[in-house]
Structure formats: C-alpha cells, structure tokens
Amino acid sequence: MPVSGLDPYDDANIFARILRGEIPCRKVHEDNWALAFHDIAPQAPTHVLVIPKGRYVSQADFAARAADAEIAGFTRAVATVARMLGLEASGYRTLSNVGIDAGQEVPHYHVHLFGGAKLGRMIQPD
Ligand code: 5GP
C-alpha cells in the first residue's frame, strides 16, 4: 500500500526496525550516516537499499530537515556502496520513490541501487 511522503515519521516502520536490529537484513555497508542492505525482493541482479540513520519519511523530508553533514554523508554513502559492489565501471541506477504516485511503500527515506545488468527504460508501464 503506497504511503504519503508527507506523513509524520512512524517509528514502527520496517526500516526503523531494521536500523534498531529488531529485524535482520543482509548488510552491505554501514557508517555514521547510512545503512545499506539487500532488498528482500530484488528487481535486478544487484538491488540494494541505502537508508539514512535519521528519522526521515522521504527524500523530500530528508532534503527539508537533514543537516548539511547528514546530506553529504548519506550522498557519499550511496556512491561508496556502488563502488564496494563493483558497479562503477559497468554502471548502475539510483532511484527514490516519494509518496503515492511513485508507489512508496516504506515510510523511511531510502535510495534503491540497481545494477549488474542492462536496466532498460527508466519508467516501465505496469
Ligand atoms: P519503496 O516501494 O518504498 O520505494 O520500496 C520499498 C522496498 O523495500 C521494496 O523494494 C521492498 O522489496 C523492500 N522491503 C520491504 N520490506 C523489506 C524487508 O523487510 N527487508 C528488506 N531487505 N527489504 C524490504
């Protein structure tokens, strides 16, 4: 069920629970600003989610409220994960769904990182 990118932060959301260690994940990377782990239902040979450690509902919320250091740290973490996964030479795609029209399902800001094959068109019909 898609969520609004404008709702108040819900500490019970699944990624908050992963951050607190209440639910396991296949971790790829962790630093002061971000946690990266494999998506449970991958849509490409490599499909990793990178999430900030702070309580942000969406990219819009993150851009509005996060400190500059958090934004810089998180942005660098996404690129670090791509490099660690060996995707820089072949290329990769990052994507963040915000709200209803994008079909955002988890109300904790996350960047999808896709790679490992030709990724096709940016927007696919349903
Ligand atoms: P969204 O639609 O919100 O942009 O993407 C949410 C993503 O989270 C989906 O790709 C979905 O497969 C993934 N996901 C949902 N629940 C879990 C979970 O418990 N663990 C992991 N690793 N990924 C999840």
XYZ file of N, CA, C and O and ligand atoms in Angstrom:
528
model
N 0.859 -1.204 0.000
C 0.000 0.000 0.000
C 0.889 1.246 0.000
O 1.692 1.428 0.919
N 0.805 2.089 -1.018
C 1.650 3.290 -1.048
C 1.374 4.216 0.135
O 0.259 4.286 0.634
N 2.425 4.909 0.555
C 2.298 5.831 1.680
C 2.545 7.257 1.191
O 3.162 7.469 0.152
N 2.072 8.221 1.952
C 2.345 9.613 1.632
C 3.764 9.964 2.057
O 4.216 9.540 3.118
N 4.448 10.724 1.236
C 5.794 11.181 1.604
C 5.761 12.334 2.597
O 6.796 12.876 2.959
N 4.552 12.695 3.037
C 4.390 13.849 3.923
C 3.926 13.468 5.316
O 3.814 14.326 6.196
N 3.656 12.172 5.534
C 3.165 11.739 6.846
C 4.221 11.987 7.921
O 5.415 12.015 7.632
N 3.798 12.090 9.194
C 4.791 12.128 10.272
C 5.558 10.808 10.323
O 5.038 9.774 9.881
N 6.774 10.846 10.841
C 7.607 9.645 10.891
C 6.982 8.612 11.829
O 6.560 8.931 12.940
N 6.949 7.355 11.378
C 6.378 6.251 12.160
C 7.519 5.330 12.605
O 8.104 4.631 11.785
N 7.817 5.320 13.891
C 8.941 4.532 14.397
C 8.731 3.026 14.263
O 9.660 2.256 14.500
N 7.518 2.612 13.905
C 7.247 1.177 13.748
C 7.503 0.715 12.312
O 7.306 -0.468 12.010
N 7.913 1.613 11.405
C 8.097 1.168 10.013
C 9.243 0.155 9.932
O 10.130 0.099 10.783
N 9.208 -0.665 8.888
C 10.099 -1.829 8.799
C 11.579 -1.433 8.770
O 12.420 -2.128 9.347
N 11.904 -0.314 8.136
C 13.321 0.071 8.065
C 13.802 0.628 9.413
O 14.968 0.455 9.780
N 12.914 1.275 10.159
C 13.274 1.698 11.521
C 13.592 0.468 12.361
O 14.532 0.467 13.164
N 12.811 -0.583 12.165
C 13.036 -1.818 12.938
C 14.348 -2.486 12.512
O 15.061 -3.037 13.350
N 14.673 -2.424 11.232
C 15.970 -2.960 10.768
C 17.108 -2.136 11.380
O 18.094 -2.686 11.876
N 16.965 -0.807 11.396
C 18.007 0.058 11.989
C 18.225 -0.265 13.464
O 19.344 -0.214 13.962
N 17.143 -0.589 14.170
C 17.258 -0.910 15.602
C 17.724 -2.351 15.841
O 17.882 -2.762 16.990
N 17.882 -3.128 14.748
C 18.343 -4.504 14.879
C 17.247 -5.467 15.290
O 17.524 -6.617 15.660
N 15.984 -5.031 15.197
C 14.864 -5.893 15.596
C 14.511 -6.900 14.505
O 13.899 -7.928 14.774
N 14.895 -6.556 13.273
C 14.632 -7.415 12.113
C 15.961 -7.576 11.381
O 16.680 -6.587 11.211
N 16.306 -8.796 10.959
C 17.591 -8.979 10.278
C 17.587 -8.391 8.870
O 16.531 -8.207 8.257
N 18.781 -8.107 8.382
C 18.938 -7.704 6.991
C 20.265 -8.257 6.499
O 21.120 -8.617 7.300
N 20.414 -8.328 5.179
C 21.711 -8.734 4.588
C 22.510 -7.460 4.351
O 22.414 -6.813 3.318
N 23.314 -7.098 5.364
C 24.003 -5.812 5.363
C 25.133 -5.781 4.330
O 25.900 -6.733 4.218
N 25.239 -4.658 3.638
C 26.314 -4.428 2.666
C 27.320 -3.426 3.219
O 28.525 -3.543 3.001
N 26.817 -2.424 3.945
C 27.675 -1.332 4.408
C 26.958 -0.583 5.525
O 25.731 -0.464 5.511
N 27.752 -0.072 6.453
C 27.192 0.810 7.485
C 28.245 1.843 7.857
O 29.433 1.513 7.977
N 27.828 3.088 8.002
C 28.722 4.127 8.507
C 27.900 5.061 9.388
O 26.768 4.720 9.775
N 28.449 6.231 9.711
C 27.745 7.141 10.632
C 26.401 7.597 10.087
O 25.514 7.976 10.855
N 26.273 7.606 8.746
C 25.119 8.263 8.141
C 24.115 7.314 7.515
O 22.956 7.682 7.315
N 24.572 6.111 7.188
C 23.730 5.246 6.346
C 23.907 3.780 6.681
O 24.951 3.350 7.185
N 22.849 3.027 6.375
C 22.898 1.566 6.391
C 22.465 1.106 5.005
O 21.483 1.636 4.454
N 23.205 0.142 4.453
C 22.855 -0.406 3.133
C 22.688 -1.912 3.263
O 23.497 -2.587 3.900
N 21.616 -2.427 2.658
C 21.328 -3.861 2.741
C 20.571 -4.303 1.497
O 19.946 -3.486 0.802
N 20.619 -5.601 1.215
C 19.962 -6.138 0.026
C 18.443 -6.063 0.162
O 17.885 -6.380 1.231
N 17.782 -5.670 -0.932
C 16.321 -5.666 -0.963
C 15.817 -7.104 -0.852
O 16.382 -8.022 -1.448
N 14.737 -7.288 -0.129
C 14.186 -8.630 0.103
C 13.557 -9.204 -1.170
O 13.428 -10.426 -1.300
N 13.179 -8.344 -2.102
C 12.549 -8.790 -3.359
C 13.267 -8.105 -4.523
O 12.739 -7.166 -5.126
N 14.486 -8.556 -4.838
C 15.313 -7.818 -5.798
C 14.692 -7.725 -7.194
O 14.105 -8.681 -7.683
N 14.858 -6.553 -7.808
C 14.331 -6.321 -9.156
C 15.458 -6.168 -10.171
O 15.229 -5.729 -11.303
N 16.678 -6.521 -9.786
C 17.848 -6.528 -10.675
C 18.855 -7.477 -10.031
O 18.715 -7.814 -8.847
N 19.875 -7.920 -10.783
C 20.865 -8.824 -10.181
C 21.452 -8.255 -8.882
O 21.679 -8.994 -7.926
N 21.714 -6.959 -8.856
C 22.051 -6.285 -7.601
C 20.957 -5.259 -7.313
O 20.641 -4.408 -8.163
N 20.360 -5.373 -6.142
C 19.329 -4.409 -5.726
C 19.516 -4.188 -4.227
O 19.155 -5.031 -3.396
N 20.116 -3.040 -3.933
C 20.451 -2.706 -2.552
C 19.681 -1.450 -2.151
O 19.437 -0.557 -2.981
N 19.275 -1.394 -0.897
C 18.613 -0.217 -0.349
C 19.610 0.519 0.550
O 20.280 -0.111 1.375
N 19.714 1.826 0.366
C 20.566 2.641 1.221
C 19.642 3.592 1.985
O 18.836 4.305 1.366
N 19.727 3.541 3.324
C 18.821 4.353 4.137
C 19.632 5.224 5.106
O 20.666 4.800 5.610
N 19.148 6.444 5.350
C 19.826 7.273 6.348
C 19.514 6.763 7.752
O 18.481 6.115 7.969
N 20.380 7.071 8.702
C 20.156 6.627 10.078
C 19.111 7.490 10.791
O 18.529 7.054 11.777
N 18.889 8.695 10.285
C 17.921 9.598 10.915
C 16.492 9.253 10.539
O 16.229 8.444 9.639
N 15.556 9.917 11.234
C 14.126 9.627 11.083
C 13.519 10.545 10.025
O 13.024 11.619 10.337
N 13.572 10.095 8.750
C 13.032 10.877 7.636
C 12.081 10.006 6.830
O 12.405 8.862 6.501
N 10.925 10.568 6.500
C 9.882 9.796 5.814
C 10.224 9.581 4.342
O 9.915 8.526 3.778
N 10.845 10.569 3.734
C 11.022 10.544 2.280
C 12.199 11.430 1.894
O 12.740 12.173 2.729
N 12.537 11.389 0.610
C 13.600 12.266 0.107
C 13.225 13.723 0.349
O 14.086 14.545 0.679
N 11.946 14.049 0.193
C 11.505 15.435 0.401
C 11.724 15.849 1.859
O 12.212 16.958 2.144
N 11.364 14.958 2.775
C 11.536 15.227 4.210
C 13.029 15.365 4.547
O 13.438 16.276 5.280
N 13.841 14.468 3.969
C 15.292 14.499 4.212
C 15.883 15.824 3.737
O 16.656 16.482 4.444
N 15.528 16.219 2.527
C 16.069 17.469 1.961
C 15.659 18.672 2.802
O 16.424 19.629 2.950
N 14.440 18.613 3.363
C 13.933 19.759 4.130
C 14.548 19.843 5.523
O 14.791 20.941 6.032
N 14.814 18.698 6.169
C 15.144 18.733 7.597
C 16.551 18.276 7.967
O 17.036 18.585 9.042
N 17.191 17.486 7.103
C 18.503 16.939 7.495
C 19.567 18.038 7.498
O 19.509 18.993 6.716
N 20.550 17.866 8.392
C 21.686 18.786 8.431
C 22.555 18.567 7.187
O 22.555 17.476 6.595
N 23.296 19.620 6.828
C 24.152 19.521 5.636
C 25.101 18.324 5.739
O 25.346 17.627 4.749
N 25.645 18.095 6.941
C 26.601 16.983 7.109
C 25.919 15.633 6.859
O 26.532 14.714 6.303
N 24.651 15.530 7.263
C 23.910 14.276 7.029
C 23.678 14.069 5.534
O 23.805 12.951 5.031
N 23.317 15.141 4.851
C 23.044 15.040 3.415
C 24.325 14.673 2.675
O 24.331 13.774 1.818
N 25.426 15.312 3.040
C 26.701 14.986 2.392
C 27.104 13.551 2.710
O 27.511 12.792 1.822
N 27.001 13.167 3.979
C 27.406 11.825 4.379
C 26.585 10.755 3.711
O 27.116 9.732 3.245
N 25.277 10.987 3.627
C 24.404 9.991 3.012
C 24.673 9.894 1.509
O 24.756 8.794 0.951
N 24.826 11.030 0.854
C 25.094 11.037 -0.588
C 26.386 10.276 -0.880
O 26.456 9.463 -1.823
N 27.394 10.508 -0.069
C 28.671 9.805 -0.266
C 28.515 8.316 0.018
O 29.145 7.483 -0.646
N 27.679 7.969 0.985
C 27.488 6.553 1.313
C 26.889 5.798 0.126
O 27.279 4.662 -0.159
N 25.942 6.419 -0.575
C 25.332 5.746 -1.738
C 26.410 5.429 -2.774
O 26.500 4.302 -3.287
N 27.265 6.403 -3.061
C 28.331 6.180 -4.043
C 29.348 5.159 -3.530
O 29.868 4.349 -4.304
N 29.625 5.193 -2.245
C 30.557 4.221 -1.653
C 30.030 2.805 -1.835
O 30.772 1.876 -2.182
N 28.741 2.617 -1.597
C 28.143 1.281 -1.730
C 28.244 0.810 -3.182
O 28.604 -0.344 -3.451
N 27.958 1.686 -4.123
C 28.062 1.307 -5.537
C 29.485 0.877 -5.873
O 29.705 -0.125 -6.568
N 30.452 1.615 -5.354
C 31.860 1.266 -5.597
C 32.202 -0.076 -4.949
O 32.811 -0.940 -5.563
N 31.749 -0.258 -3.692
C 32.029 -1.518 -2.986
C 31.446 -2.724 -3.722
O 32.006 -3.823 -3.676
N 30.307 -2.514 -4.367
C 29.647 -3.616 -5.076
C 30.226 -3.832 -6.470
O 29.779 -4.717 -7.203
N 31.221 -3.022 -6.840
C 31.882 -3.184 -8.132
C 31.062 -2.701 -9.303
O 31.222 -3.182 -10.433
N 30.174 -1.730 -9.057
C 29.243 -1.301 -10.102
C 29.686 -0.050 -10.856
O 29.038 0.337 -11.831
N 30.791 0.575 -10.419
C 31.148 1.861 -11.034
C 31.452 1.716 -12.522
O 31.002 2.526 -13.329
N 32.220 0.676 -12.893
C 32.632 0.549 -14.288
C 31.456 0.196 -15.192
O 31.285 0.767 -16.274
N 30.625 -0.726 -14.745
C 29.502 -1.176 -15.580
C 28.334 -0.204 -15.520
O 27.514 -0.140 -16.444
N 28.232 0.538 -14.426
C 27.135 1.497 -14.267
C 26.036 0.954 -13.373
O 25.959 -0.248 -13.096
N 25.188 1.860 -12.950
C 24.095 1.493 -12.045
C 23.042 2.587 -12.060
O 23.228 3.638 -12.666
N 21.932 2.319 -11.387
C 20.846 3.310 -11.309
C 20.455 3.508 -9.861
O 20.349 2.529 -9.109
N 20.241 4.756 -9.460
C 19.659 5.028 -8.147
C 18.272 5.622 -8.350
O 18.021 6.322 -9.340
N 17.395 5.318 -7.394
C 16.003 5.749 -7.518
C 15.411 5.885 -6.118
O 15.711 5.083 -5.231
N 14.596 6.895 -5.932
C 13.889 7.029 -4.653
C 12.432 7.357 -4.914
O 12.117 8.350 -5.583
N 11.547 6.514 -4.431
C 10.115 6.758 -4.567
C 9.640 7.684 -3.450
O 9.963 7.457 -2.281
N 8.891 8.695 -3.835
C 8.324 9.622 -2.845
C 6.811 9.631 -3.008
O 6.296 10.089 -4.030
N 6.106 9.102 -2.024
C 4.652 9.245 -1.960
C 3.858 8.364 -2.910
O 4.361 7.419 -3.520
N 2.598 8.719 -3.018
C 1.575 7.869 -3.632
C 1.867 7.567 -5.103
O 1.896 6.403 -5.512
N 2.072 8.595 -5.928
C 2.228 8.359 -7.368
C 3.453 7.518 -7.689
O 3.474 6.790 -8.688
N 4.478 7.609 -6.844
C 5.697 6.812 -7.062
C 5.565 5.408 -6.480
O 6.426 4.550 -6.708
N 4.518 5.185 -5.686
C 4.319 3.863 -5.081
C 5.224 3.586 -3.898
O 5.516 2.428 -3.591
N 5.661 4.631 -3.191
C 6.492 4.416 -1.997
C 5.736 3.548 -1.001
O 4.590 3.841 -0.652
N 6.396 2.483 -0.532
C 5.729 1.563 0.397
C 6.264 1.658 1.818
O 5.536 1.381 2.765
N 7.541 1.991 1.948
C 8.128 2.062 3.297
C 8.400 3.528 3.633
O 9.150 4.206 2.916
N 7.790 4.028 4.720
C 7.898 5.467 5.033
C 9.156 5.829 5.823
O 9.085 6.514 6.853
N 10.295 5.311 5.340
C 11.619 5.771 5.821
C 12.419 5.995 4.548
O 12.562 5.071 3.727
N 12.945 7.216 4.376
C 13.670 7.554 3.145
C 14.666 6.465 2.773
O 15.437 6.003 3.612
N 14.644 6.055 1.504
C 15.603 5.056 1.024
C 15.905 5.303 -0.437
O 15.055 5.772 -1.194
N 17.141 4.967 -0.786
C 17.566 5.012 -2.183
C 17.755 3.574 -2.647
O 18.459 2.793 -2.006
N 17.076 3.225 -3.742
C 17.298 1.927 -4.381
C 18.552 2.055 -5.247
O 18.699 3.034 -5.993
N 19.396 1.043 -5.186
C 20.605 0.989 -6.021
C 20.526 -0.294 -6.833
O 20.500 -1.397 -6.268
N 20.391 -0.121 -8.151
C 20.223 -1.264 -9.054
C 21.457 -1.409 -9.938
O 21.998 -0.400 -10.408
N 21.859 -2.637 -10.228
C 22.961 -2.850 -11.158
C 23.124 -4.309 -11.495
O 22.320 -5.164 -11.109
N 24.191 -4.575 -12.258
C 24.518 -5.963 -12.589
C 23.944 -6.436 -13.911
O 24.144 -7.598 -14.286
N 23.217 -5.575 -14.615
C 22.665 -5.915 -15.932
C 22.196 -4.617 -16.581
O 22.061 -3.591 -15.905
N 21.941 -4.681 -17.895
C 21.310 -3.537 -18.559
C 19.948 -3.320 -17.905
O 19.170 -4.258 -17.749
N 19.660 -2.090 -17.521
C 18.487 -1.842 -16.683
C 17.249 -1.394 -17.464
O 16.182 -1.210 -16.870
N 17.382 -1.221 -18.755
C 16.203 -0.902 -19.547
C 15.728 0.525 -19.333
O 16.447 1.380 -18.815
N 14.478 0.756 -19.712
C 13.926 2.106 -19.641
C 13.772 2.549 -18.188
O 13.577 1.722 -17.300
N 13.814 3.852 -17.975
C 13.701 4.353 -16.610
C 12.326 4.108 -16.021
O 12.175 3.827 -14.845
N 11.299 4.252 -16.844
C 9.937 4.078 -16.333
C 9.259 3.001 -17.166
O 9.172 3.109 -18.388
N 8.801 1.958 -16.477
C 8.139 0.832 -17.152
C 6.629 0.969 -16.941
O 6.194 1.349 -15.858
N 5.856 0.566 -17.955
C 4.408 0.506 -17.719
C 4.093 -0.594 -16.713
O 4.860 -1.545 -16.595
N 2.970 -0.482 -16.016
C 2.580 -1.533 -15.047
C 2.299 -2.835 -15.753
O 1.841 -2.863 -16.865
P 9.522 1.535 -1.980
O 8.373 1.000 -2.780
O 9.038 2.072 -0.646
O 10.357 2.505 -2.748
O 10.493 0.305 -1.712
C 10.454 -0.475 -0.563
C 11.383 -1.649 -0.824
O 11.621 -2.281 0.421
C 10.820 -2.718 -1.761
O 11.709 -2.884 -2.873
C 10.738 -3.976 -0.888
O 11.045 -5.165 -1.573
C 11.721 -3.672 0.223
N 11.412 -4.296 1.505
C 10.215 -4.293 2.134
N 10.295 -4.929 3.318
C 11.588 -5.332 3.433
C 12.301 -6.032 4.456
O 11.765 -6.429 5.492
N 13.630 -6.262 4.222
C 14.257 -5.840 3.088
N 15.554 -6.125 2.979
N 13.622 -5.170 2.114
C 12.291 -4.922 2.280
